[in-house]
Coordinates of C-alpha atoms in Angstrom, one line a residue:
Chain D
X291 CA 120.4 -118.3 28.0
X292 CA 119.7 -118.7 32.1
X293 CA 115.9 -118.9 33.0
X294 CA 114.4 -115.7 33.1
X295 CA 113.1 -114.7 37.2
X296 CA 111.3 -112.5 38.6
X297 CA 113.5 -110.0 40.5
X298 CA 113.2 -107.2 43.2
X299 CA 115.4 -104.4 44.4
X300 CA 115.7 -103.1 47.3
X301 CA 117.8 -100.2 47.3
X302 CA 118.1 -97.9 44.5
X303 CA 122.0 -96.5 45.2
X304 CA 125.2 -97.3 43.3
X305 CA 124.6 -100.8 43.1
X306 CA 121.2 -101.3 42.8
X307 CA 121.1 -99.0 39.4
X308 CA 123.9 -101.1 37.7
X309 CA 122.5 -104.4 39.0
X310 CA 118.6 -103.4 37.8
X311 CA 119.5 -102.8 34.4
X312 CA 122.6 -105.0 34.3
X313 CA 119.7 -107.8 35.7
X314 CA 116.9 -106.5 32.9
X315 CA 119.8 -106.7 30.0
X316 CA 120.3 -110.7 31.0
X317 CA 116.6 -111.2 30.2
X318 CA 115.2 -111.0 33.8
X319 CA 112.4 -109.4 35.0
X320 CA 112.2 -106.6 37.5
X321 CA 109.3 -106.2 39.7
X322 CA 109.2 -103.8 43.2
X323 CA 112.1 -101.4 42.9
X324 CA 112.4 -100.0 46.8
X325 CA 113.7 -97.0 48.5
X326 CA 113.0 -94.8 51.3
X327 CA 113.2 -92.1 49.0
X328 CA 110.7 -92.7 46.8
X329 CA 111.9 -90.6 44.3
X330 CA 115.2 -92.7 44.1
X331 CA 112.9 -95.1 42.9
X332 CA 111.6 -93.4 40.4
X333 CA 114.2 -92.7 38.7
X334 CA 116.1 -96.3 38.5
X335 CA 112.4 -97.5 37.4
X336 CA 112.5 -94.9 34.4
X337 CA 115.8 -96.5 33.1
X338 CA 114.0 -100.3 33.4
X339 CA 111.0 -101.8 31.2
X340 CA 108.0 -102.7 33.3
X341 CA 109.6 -102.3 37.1
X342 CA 107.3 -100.7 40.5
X343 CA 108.5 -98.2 42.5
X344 CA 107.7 -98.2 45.8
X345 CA 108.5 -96.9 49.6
X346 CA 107.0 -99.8 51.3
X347 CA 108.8 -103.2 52.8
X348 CA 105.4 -105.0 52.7
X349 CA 106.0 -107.9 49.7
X350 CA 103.0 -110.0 50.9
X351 CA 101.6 -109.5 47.1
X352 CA 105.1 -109.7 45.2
X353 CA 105.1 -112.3 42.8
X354 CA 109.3 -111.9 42.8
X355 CA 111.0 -114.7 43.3
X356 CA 114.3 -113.3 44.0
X357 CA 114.9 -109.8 46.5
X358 CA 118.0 -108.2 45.8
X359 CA 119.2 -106.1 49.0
X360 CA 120.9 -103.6 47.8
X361 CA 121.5 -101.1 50.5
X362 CA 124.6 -99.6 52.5
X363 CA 125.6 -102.0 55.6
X364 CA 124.5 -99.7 58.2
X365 CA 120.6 -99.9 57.0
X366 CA 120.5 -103.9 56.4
X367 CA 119.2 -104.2 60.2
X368 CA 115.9 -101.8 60.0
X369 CA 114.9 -103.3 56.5
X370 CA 114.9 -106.7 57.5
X371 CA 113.0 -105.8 60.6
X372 CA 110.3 -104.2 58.9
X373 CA 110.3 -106.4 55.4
X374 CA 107.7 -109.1 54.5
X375 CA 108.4 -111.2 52.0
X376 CA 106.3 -113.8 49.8
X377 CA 106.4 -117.6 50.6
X378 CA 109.6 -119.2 49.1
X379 CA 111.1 -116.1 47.9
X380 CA 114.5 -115.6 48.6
X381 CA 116.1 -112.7 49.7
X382 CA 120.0 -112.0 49.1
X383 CA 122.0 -109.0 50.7
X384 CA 125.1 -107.4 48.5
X385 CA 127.3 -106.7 50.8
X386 CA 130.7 -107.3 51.1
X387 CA 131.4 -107.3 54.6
X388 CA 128.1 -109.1 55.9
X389 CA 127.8 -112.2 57.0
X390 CA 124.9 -114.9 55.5
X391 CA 123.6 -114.7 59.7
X392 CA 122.3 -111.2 59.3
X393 CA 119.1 -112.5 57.0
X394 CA 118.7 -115.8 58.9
X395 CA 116.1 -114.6 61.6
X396 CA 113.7 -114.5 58.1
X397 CA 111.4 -116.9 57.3
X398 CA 112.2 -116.9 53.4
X399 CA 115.9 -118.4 51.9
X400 CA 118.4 -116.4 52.8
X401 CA 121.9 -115.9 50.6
X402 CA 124.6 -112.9 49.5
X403 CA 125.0 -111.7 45.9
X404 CA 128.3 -110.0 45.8
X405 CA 130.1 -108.1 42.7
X406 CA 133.3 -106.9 44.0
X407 CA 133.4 -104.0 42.4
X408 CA 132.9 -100.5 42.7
X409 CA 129.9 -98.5 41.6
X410 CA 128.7 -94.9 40.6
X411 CA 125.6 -93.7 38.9
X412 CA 127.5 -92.0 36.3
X413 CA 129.9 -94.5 34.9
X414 CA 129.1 -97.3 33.1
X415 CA 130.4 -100.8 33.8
X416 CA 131.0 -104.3 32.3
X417 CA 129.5 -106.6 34.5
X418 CA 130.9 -109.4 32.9
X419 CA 134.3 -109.8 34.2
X420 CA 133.4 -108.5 37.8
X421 CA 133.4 -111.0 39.9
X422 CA 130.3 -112.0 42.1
X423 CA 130.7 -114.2 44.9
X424 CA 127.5 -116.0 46.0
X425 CA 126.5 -117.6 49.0
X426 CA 123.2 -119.3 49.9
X427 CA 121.6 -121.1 53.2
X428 CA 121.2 -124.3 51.3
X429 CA 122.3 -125.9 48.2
X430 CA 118.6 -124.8 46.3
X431 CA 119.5 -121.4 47.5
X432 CA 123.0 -121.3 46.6
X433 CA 122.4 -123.0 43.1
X434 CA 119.5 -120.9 42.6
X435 CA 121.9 -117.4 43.0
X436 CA 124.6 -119.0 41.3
X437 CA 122.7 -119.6 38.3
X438 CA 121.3 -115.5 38.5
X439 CA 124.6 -114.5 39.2
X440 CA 126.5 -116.7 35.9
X441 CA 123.9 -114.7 33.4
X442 CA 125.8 -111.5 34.3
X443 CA 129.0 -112.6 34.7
X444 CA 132.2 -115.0 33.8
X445 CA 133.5 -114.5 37.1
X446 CA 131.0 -116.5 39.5
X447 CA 132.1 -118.2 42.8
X448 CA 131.0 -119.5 46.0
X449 CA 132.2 -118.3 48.8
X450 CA 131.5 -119.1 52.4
X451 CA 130.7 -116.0 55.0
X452 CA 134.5 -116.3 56.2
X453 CA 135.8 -116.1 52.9
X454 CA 133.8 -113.4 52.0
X455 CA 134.8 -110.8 54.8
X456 CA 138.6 -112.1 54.0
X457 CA 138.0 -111.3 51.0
X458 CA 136.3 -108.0 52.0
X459 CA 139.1 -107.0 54.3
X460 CA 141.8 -107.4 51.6
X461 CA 140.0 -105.4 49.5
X462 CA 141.1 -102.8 52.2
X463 CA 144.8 -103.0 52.1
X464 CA 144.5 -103.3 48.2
X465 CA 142.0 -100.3 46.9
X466 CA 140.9 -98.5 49.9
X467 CA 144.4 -97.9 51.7
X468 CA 145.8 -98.0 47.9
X469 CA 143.9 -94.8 47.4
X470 CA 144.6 -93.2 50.4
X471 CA 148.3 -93.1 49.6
X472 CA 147.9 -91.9 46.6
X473 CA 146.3 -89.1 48.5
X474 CA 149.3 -88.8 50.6
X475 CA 151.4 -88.7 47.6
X476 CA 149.5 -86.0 46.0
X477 CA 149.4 -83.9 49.1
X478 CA 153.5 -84.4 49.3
X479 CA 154.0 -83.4 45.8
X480 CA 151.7 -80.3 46.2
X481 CA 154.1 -78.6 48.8
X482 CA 156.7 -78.6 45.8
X483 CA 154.2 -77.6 43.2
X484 CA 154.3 -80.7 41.6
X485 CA 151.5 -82.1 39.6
X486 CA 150.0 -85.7 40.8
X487 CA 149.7 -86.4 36.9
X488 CA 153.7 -87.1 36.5
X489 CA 152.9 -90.0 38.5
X490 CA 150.4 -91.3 37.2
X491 CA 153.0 -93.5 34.1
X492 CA 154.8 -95.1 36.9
X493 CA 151.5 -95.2 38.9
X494 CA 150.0 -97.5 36.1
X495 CA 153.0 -99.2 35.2
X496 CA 153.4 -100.5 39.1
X497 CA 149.8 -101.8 39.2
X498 CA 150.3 -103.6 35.8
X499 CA 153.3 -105.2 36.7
X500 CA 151.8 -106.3 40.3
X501 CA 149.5 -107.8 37.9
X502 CA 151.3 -109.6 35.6
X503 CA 154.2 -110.6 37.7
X504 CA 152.6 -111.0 41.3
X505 CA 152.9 -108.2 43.6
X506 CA 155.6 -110.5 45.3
X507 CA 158.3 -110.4 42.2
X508 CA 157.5 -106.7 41.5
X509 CA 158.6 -104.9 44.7
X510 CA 160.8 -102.2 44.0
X511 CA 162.2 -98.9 45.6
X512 CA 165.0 -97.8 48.8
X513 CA 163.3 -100.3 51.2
X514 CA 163.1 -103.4 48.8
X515 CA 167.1 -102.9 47.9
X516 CA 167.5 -101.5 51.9
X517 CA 168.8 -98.4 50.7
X518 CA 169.0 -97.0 54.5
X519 CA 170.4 -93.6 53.3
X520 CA 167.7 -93.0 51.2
X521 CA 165.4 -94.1 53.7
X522 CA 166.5 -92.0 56.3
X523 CA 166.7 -89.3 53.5
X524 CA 163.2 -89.0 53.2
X525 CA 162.1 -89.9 57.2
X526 CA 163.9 -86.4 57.5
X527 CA 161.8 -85.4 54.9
X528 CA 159.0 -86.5 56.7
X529 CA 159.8 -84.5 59.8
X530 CA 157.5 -82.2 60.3
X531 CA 154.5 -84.7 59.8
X532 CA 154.9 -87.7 62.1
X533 CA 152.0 -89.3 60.9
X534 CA 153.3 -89.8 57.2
X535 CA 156.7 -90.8 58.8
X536 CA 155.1 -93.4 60.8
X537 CA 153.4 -94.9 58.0
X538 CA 156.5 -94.4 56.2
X539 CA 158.4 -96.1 58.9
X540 CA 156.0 -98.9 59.2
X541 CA 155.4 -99.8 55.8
X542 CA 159.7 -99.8 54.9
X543 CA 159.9 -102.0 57.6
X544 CA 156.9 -104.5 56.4
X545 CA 159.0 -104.6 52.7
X546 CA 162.5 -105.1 54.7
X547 CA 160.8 -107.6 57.5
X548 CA 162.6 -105.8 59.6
X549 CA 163.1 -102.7 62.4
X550 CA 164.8 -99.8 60.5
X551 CA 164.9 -97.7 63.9
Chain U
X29 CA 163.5 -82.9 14.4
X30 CA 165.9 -82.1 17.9
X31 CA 169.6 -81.8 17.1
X32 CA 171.5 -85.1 17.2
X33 CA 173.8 -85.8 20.0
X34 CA 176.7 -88.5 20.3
X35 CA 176.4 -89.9 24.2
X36 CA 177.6 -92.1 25.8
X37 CA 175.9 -94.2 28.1
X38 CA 177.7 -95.6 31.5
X39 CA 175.6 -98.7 32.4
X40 CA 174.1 -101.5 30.8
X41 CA 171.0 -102.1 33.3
X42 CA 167.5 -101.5 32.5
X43 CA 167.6 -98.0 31.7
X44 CA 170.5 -98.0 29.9
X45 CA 169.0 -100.4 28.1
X46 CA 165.2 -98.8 26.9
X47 CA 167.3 -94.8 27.4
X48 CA 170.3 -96.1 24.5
X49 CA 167.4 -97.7 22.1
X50 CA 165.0 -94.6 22.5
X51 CA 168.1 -92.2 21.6
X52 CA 168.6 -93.9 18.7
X53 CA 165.4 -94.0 17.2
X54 CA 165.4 -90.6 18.0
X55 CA 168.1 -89.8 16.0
X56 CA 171.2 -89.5 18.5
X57 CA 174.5 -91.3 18.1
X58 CA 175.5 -93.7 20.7
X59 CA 179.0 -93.8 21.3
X60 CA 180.5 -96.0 23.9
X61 CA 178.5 -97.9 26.0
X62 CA 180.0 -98.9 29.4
X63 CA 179.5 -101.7 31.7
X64 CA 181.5 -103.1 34.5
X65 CA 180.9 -106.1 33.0
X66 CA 181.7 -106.3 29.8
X67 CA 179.6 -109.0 28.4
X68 CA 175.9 -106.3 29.7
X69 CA 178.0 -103.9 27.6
X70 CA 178.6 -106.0 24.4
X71 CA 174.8 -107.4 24.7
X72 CA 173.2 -103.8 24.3
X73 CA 175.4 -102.9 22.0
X74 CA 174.2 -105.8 19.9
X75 CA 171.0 -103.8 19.2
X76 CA 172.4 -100.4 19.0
X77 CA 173.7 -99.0 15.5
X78 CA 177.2 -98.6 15.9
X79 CA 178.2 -98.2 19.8
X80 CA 181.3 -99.9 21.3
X81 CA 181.4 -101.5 24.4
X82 CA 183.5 -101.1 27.3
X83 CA 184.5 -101.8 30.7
X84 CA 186.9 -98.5 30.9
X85 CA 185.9 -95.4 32.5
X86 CA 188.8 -93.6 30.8
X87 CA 187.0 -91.7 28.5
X88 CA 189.7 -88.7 27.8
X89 CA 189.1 -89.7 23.9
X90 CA 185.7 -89.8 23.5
X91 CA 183.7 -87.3 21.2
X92 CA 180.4 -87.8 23.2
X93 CA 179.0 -84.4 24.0
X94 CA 176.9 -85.8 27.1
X95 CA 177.4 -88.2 29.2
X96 CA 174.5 -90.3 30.7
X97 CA 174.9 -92.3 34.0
X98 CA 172.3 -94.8 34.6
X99 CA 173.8 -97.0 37.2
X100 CA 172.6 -97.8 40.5
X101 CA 172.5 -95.0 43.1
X102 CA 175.5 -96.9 45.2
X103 CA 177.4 -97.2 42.5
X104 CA 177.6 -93.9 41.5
X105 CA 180.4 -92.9 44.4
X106 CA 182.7 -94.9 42.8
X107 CA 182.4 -94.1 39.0
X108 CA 182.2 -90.6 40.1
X109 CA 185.7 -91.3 41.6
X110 CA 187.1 -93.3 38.7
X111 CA 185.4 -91.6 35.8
X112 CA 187.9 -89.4 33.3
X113 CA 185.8 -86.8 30.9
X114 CA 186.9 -85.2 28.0
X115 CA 187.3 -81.6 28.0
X116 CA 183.1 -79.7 27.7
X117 CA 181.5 -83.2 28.5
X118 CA 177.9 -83.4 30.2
X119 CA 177.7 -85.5 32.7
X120 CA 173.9 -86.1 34.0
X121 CA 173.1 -89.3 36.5
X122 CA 169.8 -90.6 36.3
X123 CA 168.8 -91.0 39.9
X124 CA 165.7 -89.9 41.5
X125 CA 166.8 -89.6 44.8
X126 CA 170.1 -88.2 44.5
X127 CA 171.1 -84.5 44.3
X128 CA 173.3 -82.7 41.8
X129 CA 175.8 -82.2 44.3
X130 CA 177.2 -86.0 43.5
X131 CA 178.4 -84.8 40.5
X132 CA 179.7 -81.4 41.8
X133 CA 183.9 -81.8 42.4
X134 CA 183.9 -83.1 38.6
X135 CA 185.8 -81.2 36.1
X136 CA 182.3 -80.5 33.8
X137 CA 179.1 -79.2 33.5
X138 CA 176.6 -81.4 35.3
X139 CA 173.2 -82.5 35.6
X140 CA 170.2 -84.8 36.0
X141 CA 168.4 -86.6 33.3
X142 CA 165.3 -88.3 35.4
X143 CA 163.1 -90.6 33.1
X144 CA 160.1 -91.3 35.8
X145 CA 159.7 -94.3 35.1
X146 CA 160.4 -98.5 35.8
X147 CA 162.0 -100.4 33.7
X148 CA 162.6 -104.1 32.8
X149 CA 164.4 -104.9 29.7
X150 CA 161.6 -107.7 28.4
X151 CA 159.0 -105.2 28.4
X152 CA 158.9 -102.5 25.6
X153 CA 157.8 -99.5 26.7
X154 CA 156.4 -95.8 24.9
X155 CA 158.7 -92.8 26.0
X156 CA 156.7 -90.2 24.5
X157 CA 154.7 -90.2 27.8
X158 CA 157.0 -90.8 30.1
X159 CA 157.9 -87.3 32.4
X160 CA 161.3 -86.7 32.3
X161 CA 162.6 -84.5 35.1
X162 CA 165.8 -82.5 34.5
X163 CA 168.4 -80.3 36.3
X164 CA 171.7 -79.0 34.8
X165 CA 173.8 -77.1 37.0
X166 CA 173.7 -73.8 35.0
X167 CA 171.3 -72.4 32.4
X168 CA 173.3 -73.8 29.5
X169 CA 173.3 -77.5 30.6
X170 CA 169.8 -77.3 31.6
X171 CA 168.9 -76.0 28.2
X172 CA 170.8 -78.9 26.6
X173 CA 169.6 -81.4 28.4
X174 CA 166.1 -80.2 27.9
X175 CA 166.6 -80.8 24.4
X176 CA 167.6 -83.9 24.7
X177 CA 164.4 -84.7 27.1
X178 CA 162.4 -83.2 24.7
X179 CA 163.6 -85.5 21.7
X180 CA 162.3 -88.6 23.9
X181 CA 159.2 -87.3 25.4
X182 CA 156.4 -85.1 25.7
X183 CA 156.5 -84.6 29.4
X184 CA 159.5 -82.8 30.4
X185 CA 160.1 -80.7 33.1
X186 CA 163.2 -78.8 34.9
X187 CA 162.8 -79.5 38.6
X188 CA 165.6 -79.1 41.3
X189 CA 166.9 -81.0 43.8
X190 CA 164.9 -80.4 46.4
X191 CA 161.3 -81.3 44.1
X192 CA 163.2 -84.1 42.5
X193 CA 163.7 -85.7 46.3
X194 CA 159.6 -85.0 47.1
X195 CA 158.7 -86.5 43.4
X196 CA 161.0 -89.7 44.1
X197 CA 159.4 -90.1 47.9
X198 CA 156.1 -89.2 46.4
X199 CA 156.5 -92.1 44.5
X200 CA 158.2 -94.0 47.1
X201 CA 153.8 -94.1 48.5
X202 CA 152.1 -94.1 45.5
X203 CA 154.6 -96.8 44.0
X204 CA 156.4 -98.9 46.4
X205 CA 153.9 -99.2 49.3
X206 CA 151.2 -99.9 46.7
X207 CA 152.6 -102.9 45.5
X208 CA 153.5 -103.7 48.8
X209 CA 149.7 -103.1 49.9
X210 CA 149.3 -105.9 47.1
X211 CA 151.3 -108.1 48.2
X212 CA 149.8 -108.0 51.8
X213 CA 146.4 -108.5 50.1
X214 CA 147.6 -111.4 48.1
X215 CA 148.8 -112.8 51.5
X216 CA 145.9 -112.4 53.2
X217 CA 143.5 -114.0 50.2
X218 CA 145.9 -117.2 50.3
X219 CA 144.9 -117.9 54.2
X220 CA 141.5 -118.4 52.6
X221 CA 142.5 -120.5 49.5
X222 CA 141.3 -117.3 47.6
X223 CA 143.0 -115.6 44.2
X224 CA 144.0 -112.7 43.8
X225 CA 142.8 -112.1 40.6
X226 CA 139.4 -111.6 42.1
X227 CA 140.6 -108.2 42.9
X228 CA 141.5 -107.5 39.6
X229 CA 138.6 -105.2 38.2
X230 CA 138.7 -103.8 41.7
X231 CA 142.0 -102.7 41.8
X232 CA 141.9 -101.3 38.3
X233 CA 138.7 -99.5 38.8
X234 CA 140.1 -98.1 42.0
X235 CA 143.4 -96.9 40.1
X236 CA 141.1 -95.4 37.3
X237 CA 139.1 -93.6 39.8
X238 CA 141.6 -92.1 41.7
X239 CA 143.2 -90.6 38.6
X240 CA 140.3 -89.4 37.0
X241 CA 138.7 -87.3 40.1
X242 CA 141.5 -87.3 42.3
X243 CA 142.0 -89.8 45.3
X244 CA 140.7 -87.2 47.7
X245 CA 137.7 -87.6 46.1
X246 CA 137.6 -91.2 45.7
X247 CA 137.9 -92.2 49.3
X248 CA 135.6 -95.4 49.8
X249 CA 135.3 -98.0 52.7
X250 CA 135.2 -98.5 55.9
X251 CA 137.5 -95.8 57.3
X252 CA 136.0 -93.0 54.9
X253 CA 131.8 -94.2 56.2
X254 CA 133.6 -94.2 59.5
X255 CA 132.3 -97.8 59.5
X256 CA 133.3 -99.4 63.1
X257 CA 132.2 -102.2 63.3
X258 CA 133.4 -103.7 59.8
X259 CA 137.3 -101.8 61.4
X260 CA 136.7 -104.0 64.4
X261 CA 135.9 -107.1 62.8
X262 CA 138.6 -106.8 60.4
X263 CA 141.4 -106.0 63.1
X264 CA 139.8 -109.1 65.2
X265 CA 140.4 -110.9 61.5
X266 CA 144.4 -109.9 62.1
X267 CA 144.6 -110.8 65.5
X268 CA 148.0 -113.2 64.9
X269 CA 149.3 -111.1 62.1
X270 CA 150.4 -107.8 64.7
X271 CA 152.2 -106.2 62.1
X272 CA 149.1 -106.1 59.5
X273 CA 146.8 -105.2 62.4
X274 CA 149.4 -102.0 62.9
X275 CA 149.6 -101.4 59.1
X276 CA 145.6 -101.5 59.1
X277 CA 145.1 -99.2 62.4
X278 CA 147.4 -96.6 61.0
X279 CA 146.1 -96.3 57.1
X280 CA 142.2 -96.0 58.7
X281 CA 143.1 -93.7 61.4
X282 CA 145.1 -92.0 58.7
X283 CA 142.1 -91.9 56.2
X284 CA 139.6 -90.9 59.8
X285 CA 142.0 -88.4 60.7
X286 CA 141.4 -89.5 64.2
X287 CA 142.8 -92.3 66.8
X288 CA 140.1 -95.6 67.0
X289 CA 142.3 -97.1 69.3

């Protein structure tokens, strides 16, 4: 069992809920739960055993030892304007795309706490095979977060800032374009009155063999076996919505490493 | 329990192979099996009841009642050509992406048997849920082949030509460019000496998402928060890689709906 601390949140979004009670489960113990909304607060703290809520970024009397920041990217820069922290506390942001630089105007120990995954309220999650990827100012800092990160999770690493927004970015190309053409793909089955859901076999069996294989040894379809008729089959297809044949276009050509047109 | 059927299957490949076994158990008779070479043939015959294997498309004096052709898409021109019936034979191709007119100057009833679905022959996989999309060229065939769907699956459905081309490019996004989207990821973790598998819960999560409460509905990142600055870091990020930096402009504009360049 890690060493109990003495944690607080700020933001009570998606993340913050799972992390609070994710935290409390691992034997920690919360303390300040912050948001601007202090009725965000108030409901995270009714889900937690003896946690604060609050609407105020003044910590001078905290006796947390770790702040968890917790909020989207866009609000990092007003909270860590305003906030005051105790001495020696350390404060770690969660985001993904952040650098360790946006904390290090602070006089307390900065670092980044960072489960790649993806959070809502309503669903439950295991935390302990989501990764978090940790980074701290110096080593104390680093081995302090690593060793708060390894009671929720199997999956802990350290990761340098560059790493992390490489990391961040192909998380892009791999979920968030990966959902968007699965938009695209529902959209293009809808003008036949065809139901997304007799995709979804093939979907999963794709993603499991990308897996298992590597994405690398599992590429399959017209532009991995340069089937140009079927290609140009469905850019005439496409026709009408230059947009979908561009990305079309673009993405055969990536798979063939070469110019169809 | 469907009817039994004796069929014959032309082509030893991975459909063949999981399509001959699945009959079976489902209580068809597999006659001959065909390969053009031989040796595929004789090896799925090996775990097949009591087929015969053979590298003749003279098939005058068969007693199959349908005919199933699961061979490449560029092969099928010259089996087509080659390819002697007997007299009130079925002949249904397997191809996503090709019409019923391939079949059409044949001398018997035609049609498409489309299990949507990939295959490799190490990996056992359940039928039942797998859609299987069918055409026949009149009622009669359809019907027929429908029953023989049915006896495999759950999920069957009679869609023409014309949806069978929007399912198969459909999948062509969802499918193909996914794992290619994977791959690219994968690319860019290595520059950074990071693993793939730390997308793992991620991806799946993402997946699970998107099937659950639709991907329209399950936008996330940068492009859907309309999150600039993280767009032009990562695209700074791709600098040397132009061909990424395209893919990545034209998936967020995509997912924006607008130009950010």
């Amino acid at each position: 069992m890690a060493k109990s601390r003495r944690i607080t949140l700020i933001g009570a979004g998606n993340v913050g809920w799972h992390l609070a009670r994710h935290l409390e489960n691992a034997g920690h113990q919360l303390r300040e739960i912050y948001s601007r909304n202090l009725k965000n607060a108030r409901k995270l703290v009714n889900n937690l055993y003896d946690a604060y809520p609050t609407d105020s970024l003044d910590f001078s009397e905290s006796d947390a030892q770790i702040f968890l920041l917790a909020v989207p990217d866009d609000a990092i820069p007003a909270i860590v304007n305003e906030i005051i922290l105790p001495e020696n506390a350390i404060l770690a942001h969660t985001s993904g795309s952040k650098g360790l630089e946006v904390l290090s105007h602070l006089e307390c120990s900065s670092g980044v706490f960072y489960p790649l995954q993806t959070f809502s309220k309503a669903k439950e999650v295991s935390f302990e095979d989501i990764p978090i990827l940790v980074e701290g100012e110096d080593k104390a800092t680093e081995k302090e977060l690593i060793a708060l990160a390894k009671s929720l999770s199997n999956e802990v690493q350290a990761v340098n800032s560059d790493q992390r927004r490489i990391l961040h970015m192909a998380a892009v190309f791999a979920c968030n374009f990966t959902n968007h053409l699965l938009s695209i793909s529902k959209n293009i089955l809808e003008t036949e009155d065809l139901s997304f859901d007799l995709l979804k076999p093939l979907l999963l069996e794709t993603i499991h063999k990308a897996l298992e294989l590597g994405p690398e040894n599992a590429q399959t379809g017209p532009a991995a076996r340069k089937d140009i008729a079927t290609i140009k089959s469905h850019l005439s297809s496409l026709e009408e919505s230059p947009e979908l044949a561009q990305i079309y276009r673009l993405l055969t050509e990536s798979i063939m490493e070469r110019r169809i047109i």
